Amino acid sequence: QVQLVESGGGLVQAGGSLILSCAASGTIKSITVMGWYRQAPGKQREKVAAISSRGSTNYLDSVKGRFTISRDNAKNTVYLQMNSLKPEDTAVYYCGADGYWGTEWGQGTQVTVSS
């Protein structure tokens, strides 16, 4: 299995930017897809962006053009660059890694966007 550690959350004004990082350790080579998810209070967790082991990406419609997911294989780290943040982006953001184990989750990092 893998272990995931997220960092980079915080408080930002609307229109600002943040970058989230997710460092993976363990059975790295068995990871098929890594993604960023978010969960706002009272709402279900939703997938924000994902990147496959081949580098293909997909995004939630509401973040297209504003968020970019990338990976640094040498550092076993996945990033989520978030630009033009909106108050509705406020949530706990989780990193997820898919493999034979299902989905492994990080501990989450809070992102708060003030209006």
PDB file of C-alpha atoms in Angstrom:
ATOM      1  CA  GLN A   1       0.000   0.000   0.000  1.00  0.00           C
ATOM      2  CA  VAL A   2       0.949   3.646   0.022  1.00  0.00           C
ATOM      3  CA  GLN A   3       1.043   6.467   2.510  1.00  0.00           C
ATOM      4  CA  LEU A   4       0.102   9.997   1.483  1.00  0.00           C
ATOM      5  CA  VAL A   5       0.970  13.296   3.137  1.00  0.00           C
ATOM      6  CA  GLU A   6      -0.680  16.485   1.924  1.00  0.00           C
ATOM      7  CA  SER A   7       0.485  20.028   2.482  1.00  0.00           C
ATOM      8  CA  GLY A   8      -0.147  23.513   1.199  1.00  0.00           C
ATOM      9  CA  GLY A   9      -3.660  24.367   2.324  1.00  0.00           C
ATOM     10  CA  GLY A  10      -4.557  27.627   3.988  1.00  0.00           C
ATOM     11  CA  LEU A  11      -6.611  30.795   3.878  1.00  0.00           C
ATOM     12  CA  VAL A  12      -6.643  32.892   0.721  1.00  0.00           C
ATOM     13  CA  GLN A  13      -8.757  35.702  -0.663  1.00  0.00           C
ATOM     14  CA  ALA A  14     -10.988  35.163  -3.648  1.00  0.00           C
ATOM     15  CA  GLY A  15      -8.968  35.407  -6.840  1.00  0.00           C
ATOM     16  CA  GLY A  16      -5.846  34.168  -5.133  1.00  0.00           C
ATOM     17  CA  SER A  17      -3.794  31.033  -5.659  1.00  0.00           C
ATOM     18  CA  LEU A  18      -2.606  28.055  -3.661  1.00  0.00           C
ATOM     19  CA  ILE A  19      -0.609  24.970  -4.503  1.00  0.00           C
ATOM     20  CA  LEU A  20      -1.256  21.683  -2.761  1.00  0.00           C
ATOM     21  CA  SER A  21       1.317  18.911  -2.568  1.00  0.00           C
ATOM     22  CA  CYS A  22       0.844  15.197  -1.951  1.00  0.00           C
ATOM     23  CA  ALA A  23       3.932  13.139  -1.209  1.00  0.00           C
ATOM     24  CA  ALA A  24       3.553   9.386  -1.631  1.00  0.00           C
ATOM     25  CA  SER A  25       5.603   6.608  -0.088  1.00  0.00           C
ATOM     26  CA  GLY A  26       5.316   2.832  -0.045  1.00  0.00           C
ATOM     27  CA  THR A  27       4.294   0.759  -3.068  1.00  0.00           C
ATOM     28  CA  ILE A  28       4.614   3.663  -5.492  1.00  0.00           C
ATOM     29  CA  LYS A  29       4.864   1.552  -8.632  1.00  0.00           C
ATOM     30  CA  SER A  30       1.437   0.024  -7.980  1.00  0.00           C
ATOM     31  CA  ILE A  31      -0.336   3.384  -8.108  1.00  0.00           C
ATOM     32  CA  THR A  32      -2.508   3.669 -11.222  1.00  0.00           C
ATOM     33  CA  VAL A  33      -4.158   7.028 -10.690  1.00  0.00           C
ATOM     34  CA  MET A  34      -3.616   9.838  -8.230  1.00  0.00           C
ATOM     35  CA  GLY A  35      -6.225  12.442  -7.640  1.00  0.00           C
ATOM     36  CA  TRP A  36      -7.336  15.395  -5.593  1.00  0.00           C
ATOM     37  CA  TYR A  37     -10.746  15.328  -3.992  1.00  0.00           C
ATOM     38  CA  ARG A  38     -12.583  17.801  -1.822  1.00  0.00           C
ATOM     39  CA  GLN A  39     -15.357  17.747   0.710  1.00  0.00           C
ATOM     40  CA  ALA A  40     -17.201  20.819   1.860  1.00  0.00           C
ATOM     41  CA  PRO A  41     -19.322  20.808   5.038  1.00  0.00           C
ATOM     42  CA  GLY A  42     -22.597  18.990   4.452  1.00  0.00           C
ATOM     43  CA  LYS A  43     -21.584  17.835   0.983  1.00  0.00           C
ATOM     44  CA  GLN A  44     -20.273  14.623  -0.498  1.00  0.00           C
ATOM     45  CA  ARG A  45     -16.650  14.203  -1.412  1.00  0.00           C
ATOM     46  CA  GLU A  46     -16.052  15.011  -5.081  1.00  0.00           C
ATOM     47  CA  LYS A  47     -13.156  14.389  -7.396  1.00  0.00           C
ATOM     48  CA  VAL A  48     -11.485  17.618  -8.416  1.00  0.00           C
ATOM     49  CA  ALA A  49      -8.678  16.375 -10.651  1.00  0.00           C
ATOM     50  CA  ALA A  50      -6.824  13.175 -11.428  1.00  0.00           C
ATOM     51  CA  ILE A  51      -3.684  12.140 -13.226  1.00  0.00           C
ATOM     52  CA  SER A  52      -2.879   8.659 -14.437  1.00  0.00           C
ATOM     53  CA  SER A  53       0.465   6.895 -14.384  1.00  0.00           C
ATOM     54  CA  ARG A  54       0.717   7.780 -18.089  1.00  0.00           C
ATOM     55  CA  GLY A  55       0.105  11.444 -17.388  1.00  0.00           C
ATOM     56  CA  SER A  56      -3.420  11.828 -18.703  1.00  0.00           C
ATOM     57  CA  THR A  57      -5.534  14.224 -16.674  1.00  0.00           C
ATOM     58  CA  ASN A  58      -9.157  15.018 -16.064  1.00  0.00           C
ATOM     59  CA  TYR A  59     -10.902  17.758 -14.114  1.00  0.00           C
ATOM     60  CA  LEU A  60     -14.169  18.632 -12.475  1.00  0.00           C
ATOM     61  CA  ASP A  61     -15.992  21.002 -14.813  1.00  0.00           C
ATOM     62  CA  SER A  62     -16.119  23.808 -12.266  1.00  0.00           C
ATOM     63  CA  VAL A  63     -12.323  23.929 -11.924  1.00  0.00           C
ATOM     64  CA  LYS A  64     -11.328  23.541 -15.567  1.00  0.00           C
ATOM     65  CA  GLY A  65      -9.069  26.372 -16.632  1.00  0.00           C
ATOM     66  CA  ARG A  66      -8.332  27.325 -13.021  1.00  0.00           C
ATOM     67  CA  PHE A  67      -6.735  24.214 -11.488  1.00  0.00           C
ATOM     68  CA  THR A  68      -3.837  22.159 -12.820  1.00  0.00           C
ATOM     69  CA  ILE A  69      -2.762  18.744 -11.576  1.00  0.00           C
ATOM     70  CA  SER A  70       0.802  17.602 -12.170  1.00  0.00           C
ATOM     71  CA  ARG A  71       3.214  15.019 -10.892  1.00  0.00           C
ATOM     72  CA  ASP A  72       6.928  14.825 -10.218  1.00  0.00           C
ATOM     73  CA  ASN A  73       7.825  11.164 -10.457  1.00  0.00           C
ATOM     74  CA  ALA A  74      11.329  11.738  -9.117  1.00  0.00           C
ATOM     75  CA  LYS A  75       9.840  13.148  -5.914  1.00  0.00           C
ATOM     76  CA  ASN A  76       6.798  10.826  -5.842  1.00  0.00           C
ATOM     77  CA  THR A  77       4.712  13.943  -5.447  1.00  0.00           C
ATOM     78  CA  VAL A  78       1.504  15.174  -7.039  1.00  0.00           C
ATOM     79  CA  TYR A  79       0.585  18.843  -7.083  1.00  0.00           C
ATOM     80  CA  LEU A  80      -2.611  20.797  -7.500  1.00  0.00           C
ATOM     81  CA  GLN A  81      -2.081  24.370  -8.619  1.00  0.00           C
ATOM     82  CA  MET A  82      -5.225  26.332  -7.854  1.00  0.00           C
ATOM     83  CA  ASN A  83      -5.691  29.765  -9.421  1.00  0.00           C
ATOM     84  CA  SER A  84      -8.582  32.221  -9.441  1.00  0.00           C
ATOM     85  CA  LEU A  85      -9.935  30.654  -6.291  1.00  0.00           C
ATOM     86  CA  LYS A  86     -13.576  31.209  -5.393  1.00  0.00           C
ATOM     87  CA  PRO A  87     -15.370  30.970  -2.048  1.00  0.00           C
ATOM     88  CA  GLU A  88     -17.127  27.851  -3.331  1.00  0.00           C
ATOM     89  CA  ASP A  89     -13.735  26.138  -3.559  1.00  0.00           C
ATOM     90  CA  THR A  90     -13.611  26.134   0.238  1.00  0.00           C
ATOM     91  CA  ALA A  91     -13.312  22.538   1.451  1.00  0.00           C
ATOM     92  CA  VAL A  92     -11.018  19.952   2.920  1.00  0.00           C
ATOM     93  CA  TYR A  93      -8.874  18.686   0.057  1.00  0.00           C
ATOM     94  CA  TYR A  94      -7.745  15.068   0.065  1.00  0.00           C
ATOM     95  CA  CYS A  95      -5.166  13.292  -2.004  1.00  0.00           C
ATOM     96  CA  GLY A  96      -6.139   9.827  -3.177  1.00  0.00           C
ATOM     97  CA  ALA A  97      -4.067   7.053  -4.710  1.00  0.00           C
ATOM     98  CA  ASP A  98      -5.696   4.198  -6.610  1.00  0.00           C
ATOM     99  CA  GLY A  99      -4.158   0.747  -6.821  1.00  0.00           C
ATOM    100  CA  TYR A 100      -4.885  -2.901  -6.080  1.00  0.00           C
ATOM    101  CA  TRP A 101      -5.838  -1.784  -2.536  1.00  0.00           C
ATOM    102  CA  GLY A 102      -8.655   0.407  -3.790  1.00  0.00           C
ATOM    103  CA  THR A 103      -8.166   4.054  -2.868  1.00  0.00           C
ATOM    104  CA  GLU A 104      -5.778   5.182  -0.176  1.00  0.00           C
ATOM    105  CA  TRP A 105      -6.409   8.638   1.321  1.00  0.00           C
ATOM    106  CA  GLY A 106      -4.265  11.305   2.824  1.00  0.00           C
ATOM    107  CA  GLN A 107      -5.242  13.129   6.004  1.00  0.00           C
ATOM    108  CA  GLY A 108      -6.658  16.129   4.177  1.00  0.00           C
ATOM    109  CA  THR A 109      -5.749  19.796   4.138  1.00  0.00           C
ATOM    110  CA  GLN A 110      -8.128  22.706   4.650  1.00  0.00           C
ATOM    111  CA  VAL A 111      -8.526  25.306   1.914  1.00  0.00           C
ATOM    112  CA  THR A 112     -10.559  28.375   2.829  1.00  0.00           C
ATOM    113  CA  VAL A 113     -11.319  31.089   0.290  1.00  0.00           C
ATOM    114  CA  SER A 114     -12.668  34.334   1.693  1.00  0.00           C
ATOM    115  CA  SER A 115     -14.856  36.674  -0.325  1.00  0.00           C
TER     116      SER A 115
END
